[in-house]
Coordinates of C-alpha atoms and ligand atoms in Angstrom, one line a residue:
M670 CA -2.9 7.9 -3.7
C671 CA -0.9 11.0 -2.7
G672 CA -0.2 11.8 0.9
I673 CA -1.4 14.8 2.8
V674 CA -0.3 16.3 6.2
G675 CA -1.5 19.4 8.0
I676 CA -0.2 20.6 11.4
I677 CA -1.7 23.1 13.7
N678 CA 0.2 24.0 16.7
E679 CA -0.1 26.2 19.9
G680 CA 3.2 27.9 19.0
N681 CA 5.3 27.8 15.8
I682 CA 6.5 24.8 14.0
S683 CA 9.2 24.6 11.4
V684 CA 7.9 23.7 7.9
K685 CA 11.0 21.8 7.1
N686 CA 11.6 20.0 10.4
D687 CA 8.1 19.3 11.4
L688 CA 5.6 19.5 8.5
L689 CA 7.8 18.2 5.7
K690 CA 9.5 15.6 8.0
S691 CA 6.0 14.2 8.6
L692 CA 5.1 14.4 5.0
K693 CA 8.3 12.5 4.1
R694 CA 7.0 9.5 6.1
L695 CA 4.1 9.4 3.6
E696 CA 6.3 9.7 0.5
Y697 CA 5.6 6.0 -0.2
R698 CA 2.1 7.2 -1.2
G699 CA 3.5 9.1 -4.2
Y700 CA 6.6 11.1 -5.0
D701 CA 5.9 13.0 -8.3
S702 CA 5.8 16.4 -6.6
V703 CA 5.6 18.1 -3.3
G704 CA 4.3 21.4 -1.8
F705 CA 3.0 23.3 1.2
A706 CA 1.0 26.4 2.2
D707 CA 0.8 28.1 5.6
V708 CA -1.7 30.5 7.1
Q709 CA 0.5 33.5 6.4
G710 CA -0.1 32.8 2.7
N711 CA 3.3 31.4 1.9
V712 CA 3.2 28.6 -0.7
E713 CA 6.0 26.6 -2.2
K714 CA 5.8 23.6 -4.5
D715 CA 7.9 21.7 -7.0
I716 CA 8.2 18.4 -8.9
G717 CA 10.5 15.7 -7.5
E718 CA 11.1 14.2 -4.1
I719 CA 10.7 15.8 -0.7
S720 CA 14.4 15.9 0.4
K721 CA 15.3 17.8 -2.7
F722 CA 12.4 20.2 -2.1
M723 CA 13.5 20.7 1.6
D724 CA 17.0 21.7 0.4
S725 CA 15.5 24.3 -2.0
I726 CA 13.2 26.2 0.3
K727 CA 13.9 28.5 3.3
D728 CA 12.7 27.3 6.7
Y729 CA 9.3 28.9 7.2
K730 CA 8.0 29.1 10.8
T731 CA 4.2 29.0 11.2
S732 CA 1.5 27.8 13.6
C733 CA -0.6 26.2 10.8
A734 CA 0.2 24.7 7.5
I735 CA -0.8 21.9 5.0
S736 CA 1.3 19.8 2.7
H737 CA 1.0 17.3 -0.1
T738 CA 3.1 14.6 -1.8
R739 CA 1.6 13.7 -5.2
W740 CA 1.0 10.7 -7.4
A741 CA -0.3 12.2 -10.5
T742 CA -3.8 11.2 -11.9
H743 CA -5.3 14.2 -13.6
G744 CA -2.7 16.5 -15.2
G745 CA 1.0 15.8 -15.8
V746 CA 3.8 16.0 -13.3
T747 CA 4.5 19.7 -13.4
K748 CA 5.1 22.4 -10.8
T749 CA 1.8 24.1 -11.6
N750 CA -0.2 20.9 -11.2
S751 CA 1.4 20.2 -7.8
H752 CA -0.6 20.8 -4.7
P753 CA -1.5 23.0 -2.8
H754 CA -4.0 24.7 -5.1
W755 CA -5.6 28.0 -4.5
N756 CA -8.5 30.3 -5.6
S757 CA -8.1 33.3 -7.8
K758 CA -7.6 35.7 -4.8
K759 CA -5.0 33.3 -3.4
N760 CA -6.4 33.3 0.1
I761 CA -7.8 29.7 0.2
F762 CA -5.3 26.8 0.0
T763 CA -6.2 23.2 -0.4
V764 CA -4.5 19.8 -0.6
H765 CA -6.4 16.7 -1.9
N766 CA -6.0 13.0 -2.1
G767 CA -8.5 11.3 -4.3
I768 CA -10.3 12.0 -7.6
I769 CA -13.1 14.6 -8.2
E770 CA -15.1 12.8 -10.8
N771 CA -17.5 15.6 -11.8
Y772 CA -14.8 18.3 -11.9
E773 CA -15.3 19.2 -15.5
E774 CA -19.0 20.1 -14.9
L775 CA -18.1 22.1 -11.8
K776 CA -15.1 23.8 -13.5
K777 CA -17.4 25.1 -16.3
E778 CA -19.8 26.4 -13.7
L779 CA -17.1 28.2 -11.8
I780 CA -15.5 29.6 -14.9
S781 CA -18.8 31.1 -15.9
K782 CA -18.8 32.8 -12.5
G783 CA -15.4 34.4 -13.2
H784 CA -13.0 31.9 -11.6
E785 CA -9.7 31.5 -13.4
F786 CA -8.1 28.0 -13.4
I787 CA -4.3 27.6 -13.9
T788 CA -3.8 23.8 -13.6
E789 CA -4.9 20.7 -15.5
T790 CA -6.0 19.0 -12.3
D791 CA -9.4 17.9 -11.0
S792 CA -8.3 19.1 -7.5
E793 CA -8.1 22.8 -8.4
I794 CA -11.9 23.1 -8.4
I795 CA -11.9 22.6 -4.6
S796 CA -10.4 26.0 -3.6
H797 CA -12.6 27.8 -6.2
F798 CA -15.7 25.9 -5.0
F799 CA -15.1 27.1 -1.5
D800 CA -14.3 30.6 -2.6
E801 CA -17.7 30.8 -4.4
E802 CA -19.7 29.2 -1.6
L803 CA -18.1 31.3 1.1
K804 CA -19.5 34.4 -0.6
S805 CA -23.0 33.5 0.9
K806 CA -22.4 30.7 3.4
T807 CA -20.5 29.9 6.6
M808 CA -17.7 27.3 6.2
I809 CA -19.9 24.6 7.8
E810 CA -22.6 25.2 5.2
A811 CA -20.1 25.3 2.4
I812 CA -18.6 22.0 3.4
K813 CA -22.2 20.4 3.6
S814 CA -22.8 21.7 0.1
F815 CA -19.4 20.4 -1.1
I816 CA -20.2 16.9 0.2
R817 CA -23.6 17.0 -1.5
R818 CA -22.2 18.3 -4.9
I819 CA -19.0 16.4 -5.3
K820 CA -18.8 13.0 -6.9
G821 CA -15.6 11.1 -6.3
T822 CA -13.2 10.4 -3.5
Y823 CA -11.4 12.8 -1.3
A824 CA -9.4 13.5 1.8
I825 CA -9.0 17.3 1.8
L826 CA -7.4 19.9 4.0
I827 CA -8.3 23.6 3.6
I828 CA -6.7 26.6 5.2
E829 CA -7.6 30.3 4.8
K830 CA -5.0 33.0 4.8
G831 CA -4.9 34.7 8.2
K832 CA -7.0 32.1 10.1
N833 CA -5.4 29.7 12.4
R834 CA -7.6 26.7 11.6
I835 CA -7.6 23.6 9.4
Y836 CA -10.8 22.2 7.8
A837 CA -10.6 18.5 6.9
I838 CA -13.2 16.5 4.9
K839 CA -13.2 12.8 4.0
K840 CA -14.9 10.4 1.6
D841 CA -13.3 7.1 0.5
S842 CA -9.7 8.3 0.9
P843 CA -8.1 7.9 4.3
L844 CA -7.8 10.7 6.8
V845 CA -6.9 10.7 10.4
L846 CA -6.4 13.3 13.2
G847 CA -3.3 12.8 15.3
L848 CA -3.4 14.1 18.9
A849 CA 0.1 15.1 20.1
K850 CA 1.1 17.0 23.2
D851 CA 1.3 20.4 21.7
R852 CA -0.2 20.0 18.2
F853 CA -2.8 18.3 16.0
Y854 CA -1.9 16.5 12.8
L855 CA -4.2 15.8 10.0
A856 CA -2.8 13.1 7.7
S857 CA -3.5 10.3 5.3
D858 CA -2.3 7.8 7.8
I859 CA -0.9 7.3 11.2
Y860 CA 2.6 6.8 10.0
A861 CA 2.9 10.6 9.4
F862 CA 2.9 11.1 13.2
S863 CA 3.5 7.7 14.8
D864 CA 7.0 9.0 15.9
N865 CA 5.3 11.7 18.0
T866 CA 2.0 10.3 19.3
N867 CA 0.0 7.0 19.3
K868 CA -3.4 8.7 19.8
A869 CA -5.6 9.1 16.8
I870 CA -9.1 9.7 15.6
F871 CA -10.2 8.2 12.3
F872 CA -12.5 10.0 9.9
E873 CA -15.4 8.0 8.5
D874 CA -16.9 8.7 5.1
E875 CA -18.6 12.1 4.7
E876 CA -17.4 13.4 8.0
F877 CA -15.5 16.6 8.4
A878 CA -13.6 18.3 11.2
I879 CA -12.6 21.8 12.2
V880 CA -9.3 21.9 14.0
D881 CA -8.0 24.8 16.0
P882 CA -4.7 24.9 17.9
D883 CA -6.4 23.9 21.2
R884 CA -9.5 22.0 20.1
Y885 CA -11.2 20.0 17.4
S886 CA -14.7 19.1 16.5
F887 CA -16.1 16.5 14.1
Y888 CA -19.4 16.7 12.1
D889 CA -21.5 14.4 10.0
L890 CA -22.6 15.4 6.5
N891 CA -25.6 17.3 7.9
G892 CA -23.4 19.4 10.1
N893 CA -24.3 17.6 13.4
E894 CA -21.5 17.5 15.8
L895 CA -20.1 14.0 16.5
K896 CA -18.6 12.3 19.5
K897 CA -15.6 10.4 18.2
S898 CA -13.4 7.7 19.9
I899 CA -9.7 8.2 20.4
Y900 CA -7.6 5.1 19.4
E901 CA -4.3 4.3 20.9
F902 CA -2.2 2.3 18.4
T903 CA 1.0 0.3 18.8
W904 CA 2.9 0.4 15.6
A905 CA 6.3 2.1 15.8
I906 CA 9.1 -0.5 15.8
T907 CA 11.9 1.8 16.2
Q908 CA 14.8 -0.6 15.8
E909 CA 13.6 -1.3 12.3
E910 CA 13.1 2.2 11.2
S911 CA 16.7 3.2 10.4
V912 CA 18.1 2.4 7.0
K913 CA 21.6 3.5 8.0
D914 CA 23.3 0.1 7.7
Y915 CA 21.8 -0.5 4.3
P916 CA 21.9 1.4 1.0
H917 CA 18.2 0.9 0.4
Y918 CA 15.1 0.1 2.4
M919 CA 14.3 -2.8 0.0
I920 CA 17.4 -4.8 1.0
K921 CA 17.0 -3.8 4.7
E922 CA 13.4 -5.1 4.5
I923 CA 14.5 -8.3 2.8
H924 CA 17.0 -8.9 5.5
E925 CA 14.4 -8.3 8.2
Q926 CA 12.3 -11.2 7.2
P927 CA 13.6 -13.7 9.8
I928 CA 12.8 -11.2 12.5
S929 CA 9.5 -10.0 11.2
S930 CA 8.2 -13.5 10.5
Q931 CA 9.2 -14.6 14.0
R932 CA 7.4 -11.6 15.4
L933 CA 4.2 -12.6 13.6
L934 CA 4.5 -16.2 14.7
N935 CA 4.8 -15.1 18.3
S936 CA 1.7 -13.0 18.0
L937 CA -0.3 -15.7 16.3
D938 CA 0.7 -18.1 19.1
G939 CA 0.0 -15.4 21.6
E940 CA -2.2 -12.3 21.6
Q941 CA -3.8 -13.0 18.2
H942 CA -4.5 -16.6 18.8
E943 CA -8.1 -16.2 19.8
K944 CA -8.8 -14.3 16.5
V945 CA -7.0 -17.0 14.5
A946 CA -9.3 -19.6 16.1
K947 CA -12.4 -17.5 15.3
I948 CA -11.3 -17.1 11.6
A949 CA -10.6 -20.8 11.4
N950 CA -14.1 -21.5 12.6
L951 CA -15.6 -19.1 10.0
I952 CA -13.6 -20.7 7.3
K953 CA -14.9 -24.2 8.3
N954 CA -18.5 -23.1 8.6
S955 CA -18.9 -20.8 5.5
K956 CA -20.5 -22.1 2.4
R957 CA -18.1 -20.1 0.2
V958 CA -14.6 -18.8 1.0
V959 CA -13.3 -16.1 -1.3
F960 CA -10.2 -14.0 -1.2
T961 CA -9.6 -10.6 -2.7
A962 CA -6.5 -8.5 -3.0
A963 CA -4.2 -6.6 -5.4
G964 CA -0.6 -7.0 -6.5
S965 CA 1.7 -9.0 -4.2
S966 CA -1.2 -9.4 -1.7
Y967 CA -3.1 -11.2 -4.5
Y968 CA -0.3 -13.6 -5.0
A969 CA -0.3 -14.3 -1.3
S970 CA -4.0 -14.9 -1.5
L971 CA -3.4 -17.4 -4.3
L972 CA -1.2 -19.3 -1.9
G973 CA -4.0 -19.1 0.7
V974 CA -6.3 -20.8 -1.8
Y975 CA -3.7 -23.5 -2.5
F976 CA -3.2 -24.3 1.2
L977 CA -6.9 -24.4 1.9
N978 CA -7.7 -26.6 -1.1
R979 CA -5.0 -29.0 0.0
I980 CA -6.9 -29.7 3.2
G981 CA -10.3 -30.0 1.5
I982 CA -11.6 -26.5 1.9
N983 CA -12.9 -25.0 -1.3
A984 CA -11.6 -21.4 -1.7
H985 CA -11.2 -19.0 -4.6
T986 CA -9.5 -15.7 -5.1
L987 CA -10.0 -12.7 -7.4
I988 CA -8.1 -9.5 -8.1
A989 CA -10.0 -6.8 -6.3
S990 CA -10.5 -4.5 -9.2
E991 CA -12.5 -7.2 -11.0
F992 CA -14.1 -8.7 -8.0
Q993 CA -17.6 -7.3 -8.7
N994 CA -17.5 -8.5 -12.3
F995 CA -16.5 -12.1 -11.7
M996 CA -17.4 -13.1 -8.2
L997 CA -20.7 -14.2 -6.6
V998 CA -21.1 -13.1 -3.0
D999 CA -24.0 -13.6 -0.5
K1000 CA -24.6 -13.9 3.2
D1001 CA -23.1 -17.4 3.3
T1002 CA -19.8 -16.1 1.9
L1003 CA -16.7 -15.4 3.9
L1004 CA -14.5 -12.8 2.3
I1005 CA -10.8 -12.7 3.2
A1006 CA -9.4 -9.4 2.0
I1007 CA -5.6 -9.1 2.1
S1008 CA -3.8 -5.7 2.0
Q1009 CA -0.5 -4.5 3.4
S1010 CA -1.7 -0.9 3.6
G1011 CA -5.3 -1.7 4.3
E1012 CA -6.1 1.3 2.1
T1013 CA -5.9 0.0 -1.5
M1014 CA -9.0 1.5 -3.0
D1015 CA -9.8 -1.6 -5.2
V1016 CA -9.7 -3.9 -2.1
V1017 CA -11.7 -1.5 0.1
T1018 CA -14.3 -1.1 -2.6
A1019 CA -14.6 -4.9 -3.2
T1020 CA -14.9 -5.4 0.5
K1021 CA -17.6 -2.8 1.0
W1022 CA -19.5 -4.4 -1.9
A1023 CA -19.3 -7.9 -0.4
R1024 CA -20.3 -6.5 3.0
E1025 CA -23.4 -4.9 1.5
R1026 CA -24.3 -8.3 0.2
G1027 CA -24.2 -9.8 3.7
A1028 CA -20.7 -11.5 3.5
K1029 CA -18.7 -11.9 6.6
I1030 CA -15.4 -10.0 6.3
V1031 CA -12.0 -11.1 7.5
S1032 CA -8.9 -9.1 6.7
L1033 CA -5.2 -9.5 6.9
V1034 CA -3.5 -6.1 7.1
N1035 CA -0.1 -4.7 8.1
V1036 CA -1.2 -1.1 9.0
P1037 CA -3.3 -1.1 12.1
H1038 CA -6.5 0.9 12.1
S1039 CA -6.4 1.1 8.3
T1040 CA -9.7 1.4 6.5
L1041 CA -9.8 -2.3 5.6
Q1042 CA -9.3 -3.3 9.2
R1043 CA -12.1 -1.0 10.3
I1044 CA -14.6 -2.4 7.9
S1045 CA -13.8 -6.0 8.8
D1046 CA -15.6 -8.3 11.3
I1047 CA -12.2 -9.8 12.2
S1048 CA -8.8 -8.5 11.2
L1049 CA -5.5 -10.2 11.7
E1050 CA -2.4 -8.0 11.8
I1051 CA 0.6 -9.4 10.0
H1052 CA 3.1 -7.4 12.2
A1053 CA 5.7 -6.9 9.5
G1054 CA 6.4 -3.4 10.8
P1055 CA 6.6 -0.4 8.6
E1056 CA 7.6 -1.2 5.0
I1057 CA 9.0 1.8 3.3
S1058 CA 10.2 0.5 0.0
V1059 CA 7.5 0.4 -2.7
A1060 CA 8.3 -3.3 -3.2
A1061 CA 6.3 -5.6 -0.9
T1062 CA 8.9 -8.0 0.6
K1063 CA 8.6 -8.7 4.3
T1064 CA 4.9 -8.0 4.1
F1065 CA 4.3 -10.6 1.4
T1066 CA 6.2 -13.1 3.5
N1067 CA 4.2 -12.3 6.6
Q1068 CA 0.9 -12.5 4.7
V1069 CA 1.9 -16.0 3.5
V1070 CA 3.0 -16.9 7.1
A1071 CA -0.4 -15.9 8.4
L1072 CA -2.2 -17.9 5.7
L1073 CA 0.0 -20.9 6.4
Y1074 CA -0.7 -20.6 10.1
L1075 CA -4.5 -20.5 9.5
S1076 CA -4.2 -23.5 7.2
Y1077 CA -2.1 -25.3 9.8
I1078 CA -4.7 -24.7 12.4
L1079 CA -7.2 -26.2 10.0
G1080 CA -5.1 -29.3 9.3
F1081 CA -2.3 -28.4 6.8
S1082 CA 0.9 -30.2 7.6
I1083 CA 3.8 -27.9 8.2
N1084 CA 6.4 -27.1 10.8
M1085 CA 5.7 -23.3 11.3
K1086 CA 8.4 -22.8 13.9
T1087 CA 11.3 -23.2 11.4
I1088 CA 10.1 -20.5 9.0
P1089 CA 12.4 -17.7 10.3
E1090 CA 15.5 -19.9 10.4
K1091 CA 14.9 -21.2 6.9
I1092 CA 14.6 -17.7 5.5
D1093 CA 17.8 -16.7 7.3
Y1094 CA 19.5 -19.7 5.7
V1095 CA 18.3 -18.9 2.2
I1096 CA 19.5 -15.3 2.5
N1097 CA 22.9 -16.2 3.9
E1098 CA 23.6 -19.1 1.6
N1099 CA 22.5 -17.5 -1.6
E1100 CA 23.1 -13.8 -1.5
E1101 CA 26.5 -13.9 -3.1
S1102 CA 25.6 -16.3 -5.9
I1103 CA 22.5 -14.1 -6.6
K1104 CA 24.7 -11.1 -7.1
H1105 CA 26.6 -13.0 -9.8
L1106 CA 23.3 -14.1 -11.4
A1107 CA 22.2 -10.4 -11.3
N1108 CA 25.3 -9.4 -13.2
E1109 CA 24.5 -12.0 -15.9
L1110 CA 20.8 -11.1 -16.2
Y1111 CA 20.6 -7.3 -15.7
D1112 CA 20.6 -6.4 -19.4
K1113 CA 18.0 -9.0 -20.4
K1114 CA 14.8 -7.7 -21.9
D1115 CA 12.5 -10.6 -20.8
I1116 CA 12.6 -13.1 -18.0
Y1117 CA 10.1 -16.0 -17.7
I1118 CA 9.4 -17.7 -14.4
I1119 CA 7.5 -20.9 -14.4
G1120 CA 5.8 -22.7 -11.5
R1121 CA 3.1 -25.3 -10.7
G1122 CA 0.8 -25.6 -7.7
L1123 CA 2.8 -24.4 -4.7
S1124 CA 5.3 -22.6 -6.9
Y1125 CA 2.8 -20.9 -9.3
P1126 CA 1.9 -18.0 -7.0
P1127 CA 5.7 -17.4 -6.3
S1128 CA 6.3 -17.3 -10.0
R1129 CA 3.8 -14.4 -10.3
E1130 CA 5.2 -12.6 -7.3
M1131 CA 8.8 -12.9 -8.6
A1132 CA 7.7 -11.5 -12.0
L1133 CA 6.0 -8.6 -10.4
K1134 CA 9.1 -7.8 -8.4
L1135 CA 11.3 -7.9 -11.5
K1136 CA 8.9 -5.7 -13.5
E1137 CA 8.3 -3.0 -10.9
I1138 CA 11.8 -2.7 -9.4
S1139 CA 14.3 -3.8 -12.1
Y1140 CA 12.2 -2.7 -15.1
I1141 CA 12.6 -6.0 -16.8
H1142 CA 9.6 -7.5 -18.6
A1143 CA 8.9 -10.7 -16.7
E1144 CA 6.1 -13.2 -16.9
G1145 CA 5.3 -15.6 -14.1
M1146 CA 3.2 -18.5 -15.4
M1147 CA 2.0 -22.0 -15.0
G1148 CA 4.7 -24.4 -16.2
G1149 CA 2.0 -26.5 -17.9
E1150 CA 0.6 -23.6 -19.8
L1151 CA 3.8 -22.6 -21.5
K1152 CA 3.5 -25.1 -24.3
H1153 CA 0.1 -23.6 -25.2
G1154 CA 1.6 -20.5 -26.7
T1155 CA 4.3 -18.6 -24.7
I1156 CA 7.0 -21.2 -25.6
A1157 CA 7.1 -19.5 -29.0
L1158 CA 8.9 -16.6 -27.3
I1159 CA 11.7 -18.8 -26.0
E1160 CA 14.9 -18.2 -28.0
P1161 CA 18.5 -19.4 -27.4
G1162 CA 19.6 -17.6 -24.2
T1163 CA 16.2 -16.5 -22.9
P1164 CA 16.3 -16.7 -19.1
V1165 CA 13.7 -19.0 -17.6
I1166 CA 13.6 -19.4 -13.9
A1167 CA 11.9 -22.8 -13.0
L1168 CA 10.5 -23.1 -9.5
I1169 CA 10.5 -26.8 -8.7
P1170 CA 9.0 -27.7 -5.3
G1171 CA 9.6 -31.2 -4.0
K1172 CA 9.8 -33.9 -6.6
D1173 CA 7.5 -32.3 -9.1
F1174 CA 8.4 -34.2 -12.2
D1175 CA 6.0 -32.3 -14.4
M1176 CA 7.6 -29.1 -13.4
H1177 CA 11.0 -30.6 -14.1
S1178 CA 9.8 -31.6 -17.6
N1179 CA 8.5 -28.1 -18.3
A1180 CA 12.0 -26.9 -17.5
K1181 CA 13.5 -29.5 -19.8
E1182 CA 11.1 -28.4 -22.6
V1183 CA 12.4 -24.8 -22.6
E1184 CA 16.0 -26.0 -22.1
A1185 CA 15.6 -28.0 -25.3
R1186 CA 14.8 -24.8 -27.1
G1187 CA 18.0 -23.1 -25.9
A1188 CA 16.6 -21.2 -22.9
R1189 CA 19.0 -20.3 -20.1
V1190 CA 17.2 -22.3 -17.3
I1191 CA 17.8 -21.3 -13.7
K1192 CA 16.4 -23.8 -11.2
I1193 CA 15.1 -23.1 -7.8
A1194 CA 14.4 -26.4 -6.2
N1195 CA 14.6 -28.2 -2.9
M1196 CA 14.5 -31.9 -3.8
M1197 CA 16.1 -31.8 -7.3
E1198 CA 19.2 -30.2 -8.8
S1199 CA 19.1 -26.5 -8.0
D1200 CA 21.0 -23.3 -8.6
F1201 CA 20.3 -22.2 -5.1
K1202 CA 20.3 -23.7 -1.6
I1203 CA 16.8 -24.2 -0.1
D1204 CA 16.8 -26.3 3.0
V1205 CA 13.3 -27.7 3.2
T1206 CA 11.9 -31.1 2.7
I1207 CA 9.5 -32.4 0.0
N1208 CA 6.5 -30.2 -0.8
D1209 CA 6.9 -28.1 2.3
G1210 CA 4.7 -25.0 2.1
K1211 CA 7.7 -22.9 3.1
F1212 CA 9.1 -23.4 -0.4
A1213 CA 6.7 -20.7 -1.6
I1214 CA 8.2 -18.1 0.8
L1215 CA 11.8 -19.2 0.2
S1216 CA 11.7 -19.1 -3.6
V1217 CA 10.2 -15.6 -3.4
V1218 CA 13.0 -14.5 -1.1
I1219 CA 15.5 -15.5 -3.8
G1220 CA 13.4 -13.6 -6.3
Q1221 CA 13.5 -10.5 -4.1
L1222 CA 17.2 -10.6 -3.8
L1223 CA 17.7 -11.2 -7.5
T1224 CA 15.4 -8.2 -8.3
Y1225 CA 17.3 -6.0 -5.8
Y1226 CA 20.7 -6.8 -7.2
I1227 CA 19.6 -6.4 -10.8
A1228 CA 18.1 -3.0 -10.1
R1229 CA 21.2 -2.0 -8.2
K1230 CA 23.4 -3.0 -11.1
K1231 CA 21.2 -0.9 -13.4
G1232 CA 21.4 2.1 -11.0
L1233 CA 17.7 2.3 -10.6
P1234 CA 15.7 4.2 -7.9
I1235 CA 15.0 1.0 -6.0
D1236 CA 12.8 2.2 -3.2
K1237 CA 10.8 4.6 -5.4
P1238 CA 10.5 3.1 -8.8
R1239 CA 9.0 5.3 -11.6
N1240 CA 5.3 5.8 -11.9
L1241 CA 4.5 3.8 -8.7
A1242 CA 3.3 4.5 -5.2
K1243 CA 3.1 2.1 -2.4
S1244 CA -0.4 2.7 -1.4
V1245 CA -2.9 2.8 -4.4
T1246 CA -5.9 4.7 -3.1
V1247 CA -7.5 5.4 -6.5
K1248 CA -9.4 3.1 -8.7
Ligands
AGP272 C1 4.1 -4.9 -4.5 O1 5.5 -4.9 -4.6 C2 3.5 -3.8 -5.1 N1 4.1 -2.5 -4.9 C3 1.9 -3.7 -5.2 O2 1.6 -4.7 -6.1 C4 1.1 -4.0 -3.9 O3 1.3 -5.3 -3.5 C5 -0.4 -3.7 -4.2 O4 -0.5 -2.3 -4.6 C6 -1.3 -4.0 -3.1 O5 -1.0 -3.2 -2.0 P1 -1.7 -3.5 -0.6 O6 -1.1 -4.8 -0.1 O7 -1.3 -2.4 0.3 O8 -3.2 -3.6 -0.8

């Protein structure tokens, strides 16, 4: 995880208004600490969020600087462990996203050569490594030797005091060069500069670049100069970027769902339709269809499996971090990888592994030109627009909309057109009663959510939302499985949310079973007695989306009642680019 941004400019930039403003756009990648260094040798860093940091430092002016927002892996959340790191002479500064796996061995070696280390991080070895190598080598030779020696993952920016130049190296962590009118950006993703330019060059693994104020050059791991293509992306959806009418991004993004799902439907009917048809064909003609994803995207994939199975297509899904342990993949396999960011390391790793075994790769991503998109044979964009809150809300919905659409093309019965209006209805009709329910549930220690079939994946997604944003232990589970053990935890007053799609009498019985043991049962149903209004008919696939929207709102209002940091919950980052 972590976000990195470097800017090199013809004239001067403001560290606060240019560099850190860009870095702030990557804060979703981690927000434990922040720091920057410039070519004059100024360095500032501190724990906490970027806005607090911006208030605490003077406004440095410089033509070249690098910055970092951290999600801690090696070493606690301290000012010392924050990036940038430097060498003993304090003339080489580095920022790093990724993990250096063999840092202990390298650290010992460097200490024996007189280098002094001051942090607990793996990343600190980078500046010392270059300091040592540059004693006898050119920078290009030093970078080649770095790529050869280092085991692990990295997107790294390096500057040297007094030299107007940024060196950038990448392996397995994302890195992109942004080409703006008067400056170059080097960043973890395009969102860092998408307000300023839509032109970008993506680094591939084991490539590096040397960037001066007026030119850049890319090299492969042997130091051969590369010719790289410039991509023009369309991504910024400016009317959705401002949070000013809402107290938090999460509630803004929940409310955006009617618009963002409509936008996706338009694109699936329009410019993405040919891709949809190709994917549908691949699904029909593959011997094995398997999904992989993490977190909310995994719960969306579970729905994908459910929809495809309903129309006679055998499909499976597996959490990306365990994919290689539990899934068989060969050249007759179609892998459908789902990821909002397109950068989740577990998903990218599983996808590369499947690709090496000859599988065809389809992906569903939100961030265009992300790593996952670039390693796919076909990639569908879910067009949810930038999602800033750590909680996946509108992106989960759009993933499910895309999967419903694909299934619909293949024969699943659903009226796709009404999805946006049904979401709108659920939000408008239920938001007030959800606030009341949040007041009742906010101090509970545990919440159980039960579902079956169509409503099982939503039960998992609701539980994840409650855990990560409202800090309540929640379990989403199969209603039928409850009586095999977990029912022992039900005490008088334990909240159990029962998701009852259509006339699912088994699900209804499961709700009754916990009610009989004193549970406080809250029902989300469309064809039976319900605590919320959901306007869809029997077994309509939309129930999956609508029940989750209720869970999103409930989570939000519980977290708000508890005064929690809703958009940036503790210990989390939106994009998980480490294993
Ligand atoms: C969702 O609310 C989570 N923050 C998280 O589980 C997320 O869905 C997961 O990390 C996967 O991310 P991706 O979709 O970008 O791959």
